[in-house]
mmCIF file of C-alpha atoms in Angstrom:
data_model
loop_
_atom_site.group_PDB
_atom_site.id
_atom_site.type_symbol
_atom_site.label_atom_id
_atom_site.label_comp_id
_atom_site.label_asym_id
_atom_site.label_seq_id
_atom_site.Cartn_x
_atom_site.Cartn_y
_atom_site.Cartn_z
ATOM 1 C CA UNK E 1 0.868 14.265 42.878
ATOM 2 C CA UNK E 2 1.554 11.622 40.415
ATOM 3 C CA UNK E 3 -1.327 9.104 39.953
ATOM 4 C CA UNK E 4 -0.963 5.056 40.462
ATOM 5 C CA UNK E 5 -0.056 4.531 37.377
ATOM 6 C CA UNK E 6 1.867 7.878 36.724
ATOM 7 C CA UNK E 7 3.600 5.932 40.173
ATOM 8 C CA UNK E 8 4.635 2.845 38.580
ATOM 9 C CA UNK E 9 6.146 3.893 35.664
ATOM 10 C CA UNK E 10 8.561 6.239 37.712
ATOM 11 C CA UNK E 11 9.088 3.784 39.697
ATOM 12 C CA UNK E 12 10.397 1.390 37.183
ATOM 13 C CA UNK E 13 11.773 4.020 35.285
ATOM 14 C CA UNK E 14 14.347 5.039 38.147
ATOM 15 C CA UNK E 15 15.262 1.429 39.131
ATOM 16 C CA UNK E 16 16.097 0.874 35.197
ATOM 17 C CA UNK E 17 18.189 3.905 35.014
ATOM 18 C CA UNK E 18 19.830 2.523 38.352
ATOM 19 C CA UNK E 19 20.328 -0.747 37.084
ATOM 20 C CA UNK E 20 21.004 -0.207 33.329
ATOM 21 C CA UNK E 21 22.274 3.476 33.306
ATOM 22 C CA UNK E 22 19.474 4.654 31.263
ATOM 23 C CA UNK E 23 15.575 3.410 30.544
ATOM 24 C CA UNK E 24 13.795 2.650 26.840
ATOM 25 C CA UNK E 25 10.364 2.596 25.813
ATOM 26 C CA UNK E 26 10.871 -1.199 25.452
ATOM 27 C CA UNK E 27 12.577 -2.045 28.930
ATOM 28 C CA UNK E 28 9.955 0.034 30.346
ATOM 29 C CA UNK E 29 7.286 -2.104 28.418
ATOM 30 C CA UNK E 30 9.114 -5.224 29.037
ATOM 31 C CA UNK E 31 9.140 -4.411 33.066
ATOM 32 C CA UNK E 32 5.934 -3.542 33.305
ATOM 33 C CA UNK E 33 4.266 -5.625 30.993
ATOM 34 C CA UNK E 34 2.444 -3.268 28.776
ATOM 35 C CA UNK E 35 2.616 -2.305 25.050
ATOM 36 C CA UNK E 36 4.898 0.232 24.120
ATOM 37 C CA UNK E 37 2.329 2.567 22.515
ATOM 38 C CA UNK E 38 0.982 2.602 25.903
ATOM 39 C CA UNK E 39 4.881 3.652 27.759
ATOM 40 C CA UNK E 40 5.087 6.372 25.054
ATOM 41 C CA UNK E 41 1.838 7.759 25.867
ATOM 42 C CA UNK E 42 2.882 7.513 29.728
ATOM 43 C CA UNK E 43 6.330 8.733 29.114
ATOM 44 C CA UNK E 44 4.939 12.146 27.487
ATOM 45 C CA UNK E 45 2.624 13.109 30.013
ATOM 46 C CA UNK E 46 5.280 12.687 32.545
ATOM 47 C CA UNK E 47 7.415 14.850 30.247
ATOM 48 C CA UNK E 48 4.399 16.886 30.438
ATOM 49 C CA UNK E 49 4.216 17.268 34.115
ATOM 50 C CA UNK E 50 7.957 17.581 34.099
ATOM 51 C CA UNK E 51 8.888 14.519 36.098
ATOM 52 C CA UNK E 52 11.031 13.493 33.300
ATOM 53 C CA UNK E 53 12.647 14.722 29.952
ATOM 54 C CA UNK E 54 11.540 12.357 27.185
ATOM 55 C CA UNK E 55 13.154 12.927 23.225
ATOM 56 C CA UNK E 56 11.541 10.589 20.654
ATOM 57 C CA UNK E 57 14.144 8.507 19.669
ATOM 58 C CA UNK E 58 16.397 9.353 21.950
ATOM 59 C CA UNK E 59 15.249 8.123 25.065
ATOM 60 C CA UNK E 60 14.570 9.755 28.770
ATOM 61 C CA UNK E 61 15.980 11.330 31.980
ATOM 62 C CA UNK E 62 14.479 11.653 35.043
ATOM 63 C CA UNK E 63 14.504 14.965 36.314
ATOM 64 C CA UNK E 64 15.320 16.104 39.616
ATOM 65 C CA UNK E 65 11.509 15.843 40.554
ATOM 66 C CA UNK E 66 11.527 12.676 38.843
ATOM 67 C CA UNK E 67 14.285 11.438 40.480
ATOM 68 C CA UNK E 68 12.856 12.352 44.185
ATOM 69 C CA UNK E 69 10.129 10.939 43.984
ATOM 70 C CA UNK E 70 10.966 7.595 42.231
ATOM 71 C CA UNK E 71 13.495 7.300 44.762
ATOM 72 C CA UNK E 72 10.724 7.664 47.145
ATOM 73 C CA UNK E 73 8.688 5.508 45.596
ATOM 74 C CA UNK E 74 11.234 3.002 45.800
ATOM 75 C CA UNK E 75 11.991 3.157 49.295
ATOM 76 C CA UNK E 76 8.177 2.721 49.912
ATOM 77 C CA UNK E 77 7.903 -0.874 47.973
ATOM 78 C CA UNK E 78 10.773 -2.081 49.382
ATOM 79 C CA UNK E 79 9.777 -1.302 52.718
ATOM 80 C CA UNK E 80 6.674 -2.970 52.283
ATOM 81 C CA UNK E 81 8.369 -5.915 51.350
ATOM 82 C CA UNK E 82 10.694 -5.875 53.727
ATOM 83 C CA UNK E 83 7.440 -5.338 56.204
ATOM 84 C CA UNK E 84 5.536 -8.007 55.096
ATOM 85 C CA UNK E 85 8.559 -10.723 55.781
ATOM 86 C CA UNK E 86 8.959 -9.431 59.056
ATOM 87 C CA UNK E 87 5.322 -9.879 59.967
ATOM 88 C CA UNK E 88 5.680 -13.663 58.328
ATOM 89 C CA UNK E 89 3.764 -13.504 55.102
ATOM 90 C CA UNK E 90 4.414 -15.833 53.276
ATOM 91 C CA UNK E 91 7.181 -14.854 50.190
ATOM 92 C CA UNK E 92 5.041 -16.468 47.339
ATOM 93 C CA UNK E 93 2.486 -13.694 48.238
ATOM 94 C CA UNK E 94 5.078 -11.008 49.155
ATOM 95 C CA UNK E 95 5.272 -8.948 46.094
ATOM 96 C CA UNK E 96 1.437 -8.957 45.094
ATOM 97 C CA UNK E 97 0.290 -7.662 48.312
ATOM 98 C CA UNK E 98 2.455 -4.976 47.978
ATOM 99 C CA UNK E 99 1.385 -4.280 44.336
ATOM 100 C CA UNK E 100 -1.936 -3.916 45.757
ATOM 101 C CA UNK E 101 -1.580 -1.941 49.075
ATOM 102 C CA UNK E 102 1.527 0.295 47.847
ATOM 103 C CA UNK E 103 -0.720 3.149 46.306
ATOM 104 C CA UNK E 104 -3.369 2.611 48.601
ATOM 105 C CA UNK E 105 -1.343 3.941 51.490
ATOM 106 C CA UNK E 106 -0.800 7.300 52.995
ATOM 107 C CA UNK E 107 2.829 8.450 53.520
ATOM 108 C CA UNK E 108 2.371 8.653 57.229
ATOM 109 C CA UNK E 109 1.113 4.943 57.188
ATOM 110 C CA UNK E 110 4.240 4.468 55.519
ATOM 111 C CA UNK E 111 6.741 6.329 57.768
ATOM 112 C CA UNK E 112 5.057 4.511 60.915
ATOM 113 C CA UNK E 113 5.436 1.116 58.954
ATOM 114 C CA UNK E 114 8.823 2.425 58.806
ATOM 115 C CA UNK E 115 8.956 2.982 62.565
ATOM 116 C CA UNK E 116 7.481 -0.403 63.066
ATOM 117 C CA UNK E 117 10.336 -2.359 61.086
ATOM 118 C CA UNK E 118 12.915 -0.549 62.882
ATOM 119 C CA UNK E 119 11.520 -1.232 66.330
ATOM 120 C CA UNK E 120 11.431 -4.978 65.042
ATOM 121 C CA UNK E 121 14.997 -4.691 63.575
ATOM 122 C CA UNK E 122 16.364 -3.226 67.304
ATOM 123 C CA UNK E 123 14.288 -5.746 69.276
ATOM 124 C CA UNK E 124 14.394 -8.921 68.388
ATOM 125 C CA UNK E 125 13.095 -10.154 71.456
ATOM 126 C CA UNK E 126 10.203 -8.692 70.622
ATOM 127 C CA UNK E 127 10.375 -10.399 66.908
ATOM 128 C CA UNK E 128 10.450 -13.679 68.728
ATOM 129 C CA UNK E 129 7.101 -12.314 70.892
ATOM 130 C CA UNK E 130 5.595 -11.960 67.729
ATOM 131 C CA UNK E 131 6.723 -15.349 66.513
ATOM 132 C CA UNK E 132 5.390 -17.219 69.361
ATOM 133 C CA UNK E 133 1.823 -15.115 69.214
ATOM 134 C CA UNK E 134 1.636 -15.860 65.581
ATOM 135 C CA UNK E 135 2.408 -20.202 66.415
ATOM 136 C CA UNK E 136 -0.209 -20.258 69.352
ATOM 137 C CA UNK E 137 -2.864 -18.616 66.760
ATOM 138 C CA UNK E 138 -2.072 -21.158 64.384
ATOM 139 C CA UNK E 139 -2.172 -24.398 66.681
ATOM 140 C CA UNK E 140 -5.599 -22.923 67.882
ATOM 141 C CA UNK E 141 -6.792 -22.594 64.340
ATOM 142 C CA UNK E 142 -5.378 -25.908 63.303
ATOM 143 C CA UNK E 143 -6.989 -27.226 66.604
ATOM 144 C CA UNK E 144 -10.534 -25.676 66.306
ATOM 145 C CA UNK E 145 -10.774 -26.878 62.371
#
């Protein structure tokens, strides 16, 4: 299994080569904020562990490993995101918390998060329940300050 790190960079790396059609050392740098000494370095152990196929110079592929799991690895962020709006976080804090709970989460805490938005997404009486659970707790906060 990939590390954190190892994580993000495949990550970014397969939403790049969706985007763009293909991913540099320097759009992977630029992305992720990091030097590109640093993506090299990265990109050649993932060669390494064959996740990708990286040619100095030339540039990288993800291989079909690669590919699986940054496609996975997708899905899980966005789902997070899409998670954390249902539940009424606010945006500004959106993509930070799920920075730092992404790698910190099992893939069966992710599936059932999964089940969760769904059951949200097919009852949205139930999404209004939630609504009105989350006002009264406010209004007693805002009352008992």
């Amino acid at each position: 299994m990939p590390t954190p790190s190892m994580e993000d960079y495949i990550e970014q790396i397969y939403m790049l080569i969706e985007d763009k059609g293909y991913a540099r050392v320097s759009d992977i740098a630029e992305a992720l904020a990091v030097h590109p000494s640093s993506v090299t370095k990265m990109v050649q152990k993932l060669d390494k562990d064959e996740y990708l196929i990286y040619e100095k110079y030339r540039g990288l592929v993800l291989t079909s490993k690669g590919k699986k799991i940054g496609k996975r690895l997708v899905y899980r962020h966005e789902l997070l995101e899409q998670f954390l709006r249902i539940i009424g976080v606010d945006e500004s804090n959106i993509y930070r918390d799920v920075e730092g709970i992404e790698h910190h989460l099992s893939w069966n805490s992710i599936d059932r998060i999964g089940d969760l938005v769904q059951y949200f997404e097919e009852n949205p009486n139930s999404l209004e329940e939630l609504r009105n659970v989350q006002k009264r707790n406010e209004e007693e906060q805002t009352s008992s300050s």
